[in-house]
Coordinates of C-alpha atoms in Angstrom, one line a residue:
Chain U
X1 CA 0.0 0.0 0.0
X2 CA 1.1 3.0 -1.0
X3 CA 2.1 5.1 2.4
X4 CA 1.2 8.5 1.4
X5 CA -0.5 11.2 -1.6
X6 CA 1.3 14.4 -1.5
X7 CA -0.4 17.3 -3.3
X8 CA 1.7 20.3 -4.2
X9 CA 0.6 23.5 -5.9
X10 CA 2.6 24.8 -8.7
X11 CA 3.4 28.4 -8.4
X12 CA 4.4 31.1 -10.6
X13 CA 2.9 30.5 -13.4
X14 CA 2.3 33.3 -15.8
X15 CA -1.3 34.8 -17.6
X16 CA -2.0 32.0 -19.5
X17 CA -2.8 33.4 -23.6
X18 CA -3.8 31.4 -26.6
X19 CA -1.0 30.0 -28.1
X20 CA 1.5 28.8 -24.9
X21 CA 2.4 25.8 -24.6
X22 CA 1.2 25.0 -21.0
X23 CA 3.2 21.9 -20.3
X24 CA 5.6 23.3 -20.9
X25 CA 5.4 26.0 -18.4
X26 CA 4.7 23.3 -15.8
X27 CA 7.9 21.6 -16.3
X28 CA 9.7 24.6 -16.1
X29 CA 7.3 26.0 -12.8
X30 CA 7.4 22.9 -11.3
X31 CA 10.2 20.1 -10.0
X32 CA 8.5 16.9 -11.4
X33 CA 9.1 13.4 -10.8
X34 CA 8.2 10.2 -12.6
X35 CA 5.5 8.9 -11.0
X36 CA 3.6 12.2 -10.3
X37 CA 0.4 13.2 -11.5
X38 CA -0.3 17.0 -13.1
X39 CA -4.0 18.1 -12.3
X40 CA -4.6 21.3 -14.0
X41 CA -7.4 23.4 -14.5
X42 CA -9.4 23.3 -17.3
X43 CA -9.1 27.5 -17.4
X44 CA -5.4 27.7 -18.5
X45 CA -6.0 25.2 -21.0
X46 CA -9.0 26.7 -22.7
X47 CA -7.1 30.1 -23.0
X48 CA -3.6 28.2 -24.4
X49 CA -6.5 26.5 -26.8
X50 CA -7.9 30.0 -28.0
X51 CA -11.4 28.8 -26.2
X52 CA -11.5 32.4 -25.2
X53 CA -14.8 34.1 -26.6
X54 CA -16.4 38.1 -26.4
X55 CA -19.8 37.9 -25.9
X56 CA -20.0 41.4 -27.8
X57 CA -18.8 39.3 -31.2
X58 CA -21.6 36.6 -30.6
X59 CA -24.9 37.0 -32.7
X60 CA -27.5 35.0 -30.7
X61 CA -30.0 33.1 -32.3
X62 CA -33.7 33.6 -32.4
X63 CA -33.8 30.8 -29.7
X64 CA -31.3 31.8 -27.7
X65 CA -32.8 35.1 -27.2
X66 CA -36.1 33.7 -26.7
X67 CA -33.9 31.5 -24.0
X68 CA -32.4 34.3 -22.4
X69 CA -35.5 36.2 -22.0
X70 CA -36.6 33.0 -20.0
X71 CA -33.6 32.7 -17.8
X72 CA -32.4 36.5 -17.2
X73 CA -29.3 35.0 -18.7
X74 CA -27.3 37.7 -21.7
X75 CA -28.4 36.2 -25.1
X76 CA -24.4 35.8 -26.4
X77 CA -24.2 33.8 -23.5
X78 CA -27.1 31.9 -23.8
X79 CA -25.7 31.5 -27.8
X80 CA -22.6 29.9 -26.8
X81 CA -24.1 27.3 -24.2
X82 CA -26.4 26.4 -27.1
X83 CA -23.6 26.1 -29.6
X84 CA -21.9 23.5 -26.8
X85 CA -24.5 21.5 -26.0
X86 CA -26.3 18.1 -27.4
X87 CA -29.3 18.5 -25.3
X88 CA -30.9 21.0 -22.8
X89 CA -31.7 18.7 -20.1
X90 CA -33.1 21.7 -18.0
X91 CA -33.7 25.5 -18.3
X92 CA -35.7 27.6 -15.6
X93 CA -34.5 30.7 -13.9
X94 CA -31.5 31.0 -14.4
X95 CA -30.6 27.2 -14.2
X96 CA -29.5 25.9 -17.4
X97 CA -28.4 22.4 -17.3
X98 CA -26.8 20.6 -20.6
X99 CA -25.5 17.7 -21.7
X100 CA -22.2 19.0 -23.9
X101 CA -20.6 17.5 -26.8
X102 CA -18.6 15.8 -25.0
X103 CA -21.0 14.1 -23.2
X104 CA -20.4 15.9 -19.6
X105 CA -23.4 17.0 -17.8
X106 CA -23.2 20.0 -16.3
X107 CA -24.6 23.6 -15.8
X108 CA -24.1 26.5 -18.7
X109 CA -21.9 24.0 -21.0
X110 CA -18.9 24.7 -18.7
X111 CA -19.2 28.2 -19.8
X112 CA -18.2 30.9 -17.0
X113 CA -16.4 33.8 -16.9
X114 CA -14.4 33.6 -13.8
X115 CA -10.4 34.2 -13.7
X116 CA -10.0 35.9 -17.1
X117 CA -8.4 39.4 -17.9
X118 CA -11.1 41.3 -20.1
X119 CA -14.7 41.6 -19.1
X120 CA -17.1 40.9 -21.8
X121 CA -15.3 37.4 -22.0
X122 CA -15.9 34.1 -21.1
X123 CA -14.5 30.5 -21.8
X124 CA -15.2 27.5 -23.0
X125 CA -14.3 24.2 -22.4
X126 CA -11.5 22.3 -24.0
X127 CA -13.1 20.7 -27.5
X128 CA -11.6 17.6 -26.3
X129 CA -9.8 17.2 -23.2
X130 CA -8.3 13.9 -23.6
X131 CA -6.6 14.5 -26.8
X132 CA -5.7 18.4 -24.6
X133 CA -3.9 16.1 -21.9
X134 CA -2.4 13.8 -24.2
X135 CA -0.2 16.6 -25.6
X136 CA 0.8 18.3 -22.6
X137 CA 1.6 15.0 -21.1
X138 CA 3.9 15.1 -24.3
X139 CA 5.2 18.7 -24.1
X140 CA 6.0 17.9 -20.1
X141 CA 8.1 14.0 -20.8
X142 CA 9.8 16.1 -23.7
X143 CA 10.9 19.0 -21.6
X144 CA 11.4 16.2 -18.7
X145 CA 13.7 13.9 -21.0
X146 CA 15.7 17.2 -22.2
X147 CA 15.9 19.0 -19.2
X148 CA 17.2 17.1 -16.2
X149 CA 18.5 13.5 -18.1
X150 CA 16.0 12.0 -16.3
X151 CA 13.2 9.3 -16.9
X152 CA 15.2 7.0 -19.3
X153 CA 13.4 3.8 -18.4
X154 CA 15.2 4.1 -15.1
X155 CA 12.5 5.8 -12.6
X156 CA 9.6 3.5 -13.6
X157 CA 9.3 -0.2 -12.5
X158 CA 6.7 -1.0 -15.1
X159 CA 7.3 -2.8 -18.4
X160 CA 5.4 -0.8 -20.4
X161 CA 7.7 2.6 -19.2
X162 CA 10.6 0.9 -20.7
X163 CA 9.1 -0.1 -23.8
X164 CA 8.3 3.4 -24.5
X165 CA 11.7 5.4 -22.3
X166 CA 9.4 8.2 -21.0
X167 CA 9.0 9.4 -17.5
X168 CA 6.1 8.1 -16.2
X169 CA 4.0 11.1 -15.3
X170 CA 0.2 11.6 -15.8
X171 CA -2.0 14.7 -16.9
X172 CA -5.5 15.2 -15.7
X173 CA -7.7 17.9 -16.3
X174 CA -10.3 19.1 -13.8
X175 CA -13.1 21.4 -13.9
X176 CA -15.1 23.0 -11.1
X177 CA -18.7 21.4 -11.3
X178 CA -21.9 22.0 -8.9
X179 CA -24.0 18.6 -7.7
X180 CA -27.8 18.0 -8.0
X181 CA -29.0 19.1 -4.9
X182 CA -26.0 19.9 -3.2
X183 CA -24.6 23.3 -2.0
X184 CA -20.7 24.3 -3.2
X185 CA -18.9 22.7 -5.9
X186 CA -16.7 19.6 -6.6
X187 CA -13.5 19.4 -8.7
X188 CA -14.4 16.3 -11.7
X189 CA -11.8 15.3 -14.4
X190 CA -12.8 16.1 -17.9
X191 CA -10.0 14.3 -19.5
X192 CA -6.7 12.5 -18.8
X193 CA -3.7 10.8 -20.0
X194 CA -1.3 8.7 -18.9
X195 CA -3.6 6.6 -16.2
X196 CA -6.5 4.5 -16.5
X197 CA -9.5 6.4 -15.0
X198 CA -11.2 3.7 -13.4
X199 CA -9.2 0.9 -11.1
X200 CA -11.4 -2.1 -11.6
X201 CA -12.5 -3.8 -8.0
X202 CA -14.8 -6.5 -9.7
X203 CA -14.1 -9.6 -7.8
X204 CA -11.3 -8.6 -5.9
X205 CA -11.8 -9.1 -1.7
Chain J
X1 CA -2.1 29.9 -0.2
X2 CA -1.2 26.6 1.6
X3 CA 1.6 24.9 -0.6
X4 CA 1.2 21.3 0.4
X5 CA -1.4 19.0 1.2
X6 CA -0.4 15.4 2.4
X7 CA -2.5 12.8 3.2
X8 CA -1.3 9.8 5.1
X9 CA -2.9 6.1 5.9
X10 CA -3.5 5.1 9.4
X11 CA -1.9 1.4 9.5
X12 CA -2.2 -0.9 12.2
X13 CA -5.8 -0.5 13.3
X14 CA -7.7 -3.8 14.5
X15 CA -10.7 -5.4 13.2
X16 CA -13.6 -3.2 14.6
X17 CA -16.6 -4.3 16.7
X18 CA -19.5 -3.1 18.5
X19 CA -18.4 -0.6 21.5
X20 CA -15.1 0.3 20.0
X21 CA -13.8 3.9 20.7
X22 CA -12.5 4.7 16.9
X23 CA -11.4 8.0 18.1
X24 CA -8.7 6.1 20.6
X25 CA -8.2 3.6 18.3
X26 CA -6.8 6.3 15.9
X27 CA -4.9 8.5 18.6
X28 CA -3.0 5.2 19.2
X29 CA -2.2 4.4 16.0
X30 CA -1.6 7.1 14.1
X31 CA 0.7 10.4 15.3
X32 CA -1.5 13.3 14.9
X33 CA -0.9 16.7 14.9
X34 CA -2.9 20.0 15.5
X35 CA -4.4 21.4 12.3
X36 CA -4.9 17.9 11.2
X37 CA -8.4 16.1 9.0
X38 CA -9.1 12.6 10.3
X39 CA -11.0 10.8 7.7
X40 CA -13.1 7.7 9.1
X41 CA -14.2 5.4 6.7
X42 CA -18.0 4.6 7.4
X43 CA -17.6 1.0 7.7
X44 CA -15.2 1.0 11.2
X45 CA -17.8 4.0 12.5
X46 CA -20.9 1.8 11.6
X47 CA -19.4 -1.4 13.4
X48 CA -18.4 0.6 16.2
X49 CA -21.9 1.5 16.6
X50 CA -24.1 -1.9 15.8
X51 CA -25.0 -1.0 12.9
X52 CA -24.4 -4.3 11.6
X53 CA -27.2 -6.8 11.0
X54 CA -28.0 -10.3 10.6
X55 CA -29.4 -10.7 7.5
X56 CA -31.5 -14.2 9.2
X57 CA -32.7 -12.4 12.2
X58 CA -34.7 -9.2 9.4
X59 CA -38.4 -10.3 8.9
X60 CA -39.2 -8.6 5.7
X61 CA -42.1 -7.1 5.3
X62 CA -44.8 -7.9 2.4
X63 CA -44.2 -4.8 0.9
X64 CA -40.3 -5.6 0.7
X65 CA -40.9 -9.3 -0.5
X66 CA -43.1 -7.3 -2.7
X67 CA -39.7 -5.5 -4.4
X68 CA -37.3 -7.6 -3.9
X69 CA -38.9 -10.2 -6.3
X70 CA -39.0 -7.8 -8.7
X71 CA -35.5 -6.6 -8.3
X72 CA -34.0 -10.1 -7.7
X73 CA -32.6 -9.1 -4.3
X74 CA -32.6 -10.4 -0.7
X75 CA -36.1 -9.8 0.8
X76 CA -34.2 -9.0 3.7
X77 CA -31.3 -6.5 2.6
X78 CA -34.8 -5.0 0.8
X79 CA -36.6 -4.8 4.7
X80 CA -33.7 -3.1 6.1
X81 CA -32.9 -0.7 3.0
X82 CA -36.7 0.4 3.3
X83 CA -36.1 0.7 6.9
X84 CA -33.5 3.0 6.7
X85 CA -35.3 5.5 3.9
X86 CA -37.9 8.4 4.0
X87 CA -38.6 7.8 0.4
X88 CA -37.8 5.1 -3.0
X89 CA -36.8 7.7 -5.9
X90 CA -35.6 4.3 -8.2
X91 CA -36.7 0.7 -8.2
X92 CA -35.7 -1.4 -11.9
X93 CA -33.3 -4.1 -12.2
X94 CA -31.1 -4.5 -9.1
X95 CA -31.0 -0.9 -8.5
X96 CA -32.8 0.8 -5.8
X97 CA -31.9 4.3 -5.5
X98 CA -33.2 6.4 -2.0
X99 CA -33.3 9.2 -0.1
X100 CA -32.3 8.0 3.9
X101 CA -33.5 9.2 6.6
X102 CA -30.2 11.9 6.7
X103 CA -31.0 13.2 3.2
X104 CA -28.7 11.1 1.5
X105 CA -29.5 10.1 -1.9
X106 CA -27.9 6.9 -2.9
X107 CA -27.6 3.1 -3.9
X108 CA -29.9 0.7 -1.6
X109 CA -29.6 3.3 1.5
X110 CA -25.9 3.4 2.2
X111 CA -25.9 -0.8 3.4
X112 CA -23.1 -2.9 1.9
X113 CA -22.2 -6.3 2.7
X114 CA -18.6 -5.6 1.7
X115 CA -15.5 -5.7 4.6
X116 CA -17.6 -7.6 7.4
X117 CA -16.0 -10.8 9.0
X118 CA -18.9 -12.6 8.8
X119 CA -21.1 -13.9 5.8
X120 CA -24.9 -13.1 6.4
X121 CA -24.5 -9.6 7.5
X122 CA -24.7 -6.4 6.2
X123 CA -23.4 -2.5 7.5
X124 CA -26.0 0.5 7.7
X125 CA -24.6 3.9 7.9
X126 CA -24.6 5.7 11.5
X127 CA -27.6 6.7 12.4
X128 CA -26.2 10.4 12.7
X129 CA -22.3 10.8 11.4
X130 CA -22.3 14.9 12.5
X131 CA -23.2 13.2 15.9
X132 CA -20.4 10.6 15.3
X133 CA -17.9 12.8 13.7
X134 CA -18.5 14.8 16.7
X135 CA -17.8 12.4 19.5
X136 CA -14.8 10.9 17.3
X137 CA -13.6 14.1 17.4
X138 CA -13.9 14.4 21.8
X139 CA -12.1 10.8 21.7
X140 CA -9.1 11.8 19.6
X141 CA -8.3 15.3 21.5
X142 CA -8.7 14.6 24.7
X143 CA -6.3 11.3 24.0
X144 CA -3.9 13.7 22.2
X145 CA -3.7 16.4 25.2
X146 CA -3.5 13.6 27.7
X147 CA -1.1 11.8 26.1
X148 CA 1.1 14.3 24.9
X149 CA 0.8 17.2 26.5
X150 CA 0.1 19.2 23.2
X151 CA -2.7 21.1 22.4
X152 CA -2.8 23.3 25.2
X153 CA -3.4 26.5 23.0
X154 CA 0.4 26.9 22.1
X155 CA -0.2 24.6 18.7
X156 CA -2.7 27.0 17.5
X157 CA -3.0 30.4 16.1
X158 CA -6.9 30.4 15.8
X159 CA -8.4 32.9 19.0
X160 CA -11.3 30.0 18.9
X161 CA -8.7 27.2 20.0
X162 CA -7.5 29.6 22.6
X163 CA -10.7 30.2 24.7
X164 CA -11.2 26.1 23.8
X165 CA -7.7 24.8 24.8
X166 CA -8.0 21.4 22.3
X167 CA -5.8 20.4 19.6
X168 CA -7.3 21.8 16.5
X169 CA -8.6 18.7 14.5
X170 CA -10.8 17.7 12.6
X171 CA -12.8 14.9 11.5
X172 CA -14.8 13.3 8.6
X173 CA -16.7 10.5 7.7
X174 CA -16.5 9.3 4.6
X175 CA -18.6 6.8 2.1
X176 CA -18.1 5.1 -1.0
X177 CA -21.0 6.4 -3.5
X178 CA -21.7 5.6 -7.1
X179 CA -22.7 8.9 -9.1
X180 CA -25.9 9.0 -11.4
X181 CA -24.8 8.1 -15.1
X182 CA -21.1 7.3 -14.3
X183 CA -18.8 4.5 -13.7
X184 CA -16.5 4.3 -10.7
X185 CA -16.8 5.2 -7.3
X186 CA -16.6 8.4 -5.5
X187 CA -15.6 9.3 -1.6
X188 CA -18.7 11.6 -0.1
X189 CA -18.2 13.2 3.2
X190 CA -21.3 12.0 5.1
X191 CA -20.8 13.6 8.5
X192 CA -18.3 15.9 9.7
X193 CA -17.2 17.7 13.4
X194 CA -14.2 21.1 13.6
X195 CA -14.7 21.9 9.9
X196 CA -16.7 24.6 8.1
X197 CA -18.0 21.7 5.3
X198 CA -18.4 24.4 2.6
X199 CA -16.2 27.6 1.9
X200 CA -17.7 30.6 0.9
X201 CA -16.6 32.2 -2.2
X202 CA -19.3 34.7 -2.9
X203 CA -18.0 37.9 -3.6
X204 CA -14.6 37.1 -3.5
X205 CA -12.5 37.8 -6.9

């Protein structure tokens, strides 16, 4: 059994803007070891993804409008949640619960406008946030391999590592998601690489 | 902004049975320190309490012969489950989904066969884990400031530890849910004691 789960937080990292390569910026932020998972925000990598929208360059839809009016929500908004989302599963005031494209449930598509620099913005989620964690997992055992001479085959113990000489690190990205019926929010992964996201229990004691 | 969060096992702990004092238990086993979150599986709080049953000594009722035909459960895991719930939101195919008595809604009312020394029996939850959590919580600091001599205000900064000269701990009991439309399991606090449960973030930037 493993003895114990240290969670760190990685500081200094700079205003994230379309374009940046954010593993990168971990591996340089952060001292990583094989082994380690990297939980990041969805946030950073929705701006590095150009996920960044102005509601002022949104032109909402009859329905949306029609929408808004409903829900008191702004119409561009309203626009965009429609734009990300398979199905409304529920829409009364000021509740509007989808199910996205990627088949996540949650409220306004994932859409908020929290922790971004200009007002009149707001941010999407990832268009898919497995294939986003699959390349930063690549951008970090790149910089990881070049940087420090580390992770050839050496620091893992599992075959698999050193059939493909890569430090073993894993990427998972999380999103800030309210619960039916619950008060405050919970932190769910949206995507992942480098680990299986389910640890199968059937028929063990 | 805190920069490290670890989170350590407690090893060594015996097999639990009714009349136990978990809080002890864990004072002696593990070495705690002020500022720390004890988290208390259900299971050990439930055994600790009787809230074991014997599946042979439930008389179900016709009402939970009634279901559990339909559902192709135990007539007597189906008694207890309807015991222990103010209302049956889901009954198809092996799944009964309720709302306890505390408010919780879940899988077959929080009762598992799983982790029990013997066949036959089956674990509700704590009939109140705030009320568990609570007294935990008394066990654990008054062991701690009699067996260490710590505590006594000088581990704390908090004015509110001062005027209450106790370590500053915390507890929380935790249970294995399902979540609605995924697979896996997920760890839900279901009672808690020293801990604000929810952090408020409105109107902070």
């Amino acid at each position: 059994m493993s003895a114990e789960l240290r969670v760190l937080a990685v500081a200094g990292l700079p205003e994230v803007s379309e374009g940046m390569r954010v593993g990168e910026l971990i591996a340089d932020a952060a001292e990583l070891e094989a082994g380690d998972v990297i939980v990041i925000s969805q946030k950073i990598v929705s701006k590095a993804e150009g996920q960044v929208r102005k509601l002022s360059a949104v032109l909402p839809s009859a329905e949306a409008r029609r929408l808004a009016a409903v829900l008191g929500k702004e119409p561009a908004l309203v626009e965009l949640i429609l734009s990300e989302s398979a199905e409304v599963l529920r829409a009364e005031r000021d509740v509007l619960i989808v199910e996205t494209h990627h088949g996540l449930i949650c409220a306004n598509a994932g859409i908020d406008s929290s922790n971004l620099p200009d007002a009149d913005t707001v941010c999407l989620l990832p268009e898919d946030s497995d294939a986003s964690a699959r390349r930063i997992r690549t951008e970090i055992t790149t910089a990881m391999t070049a940087g420090s001479g580390m992770g050839l085959a050496g620091h893992s113990t599992s075959s698999s590592a050193k059939s493909h000489p890569r430090p073993a690190i894993a990427v998972v990205i999380s999103d800030s998601f309210g619960r039916a019926w619950r008060l405050g929010q919970a932190e769910v992964a949206i995507g992942c690489a480098g680990l299986a996201p389910l640890d199968d229990w059937r028929g063990r004691r």
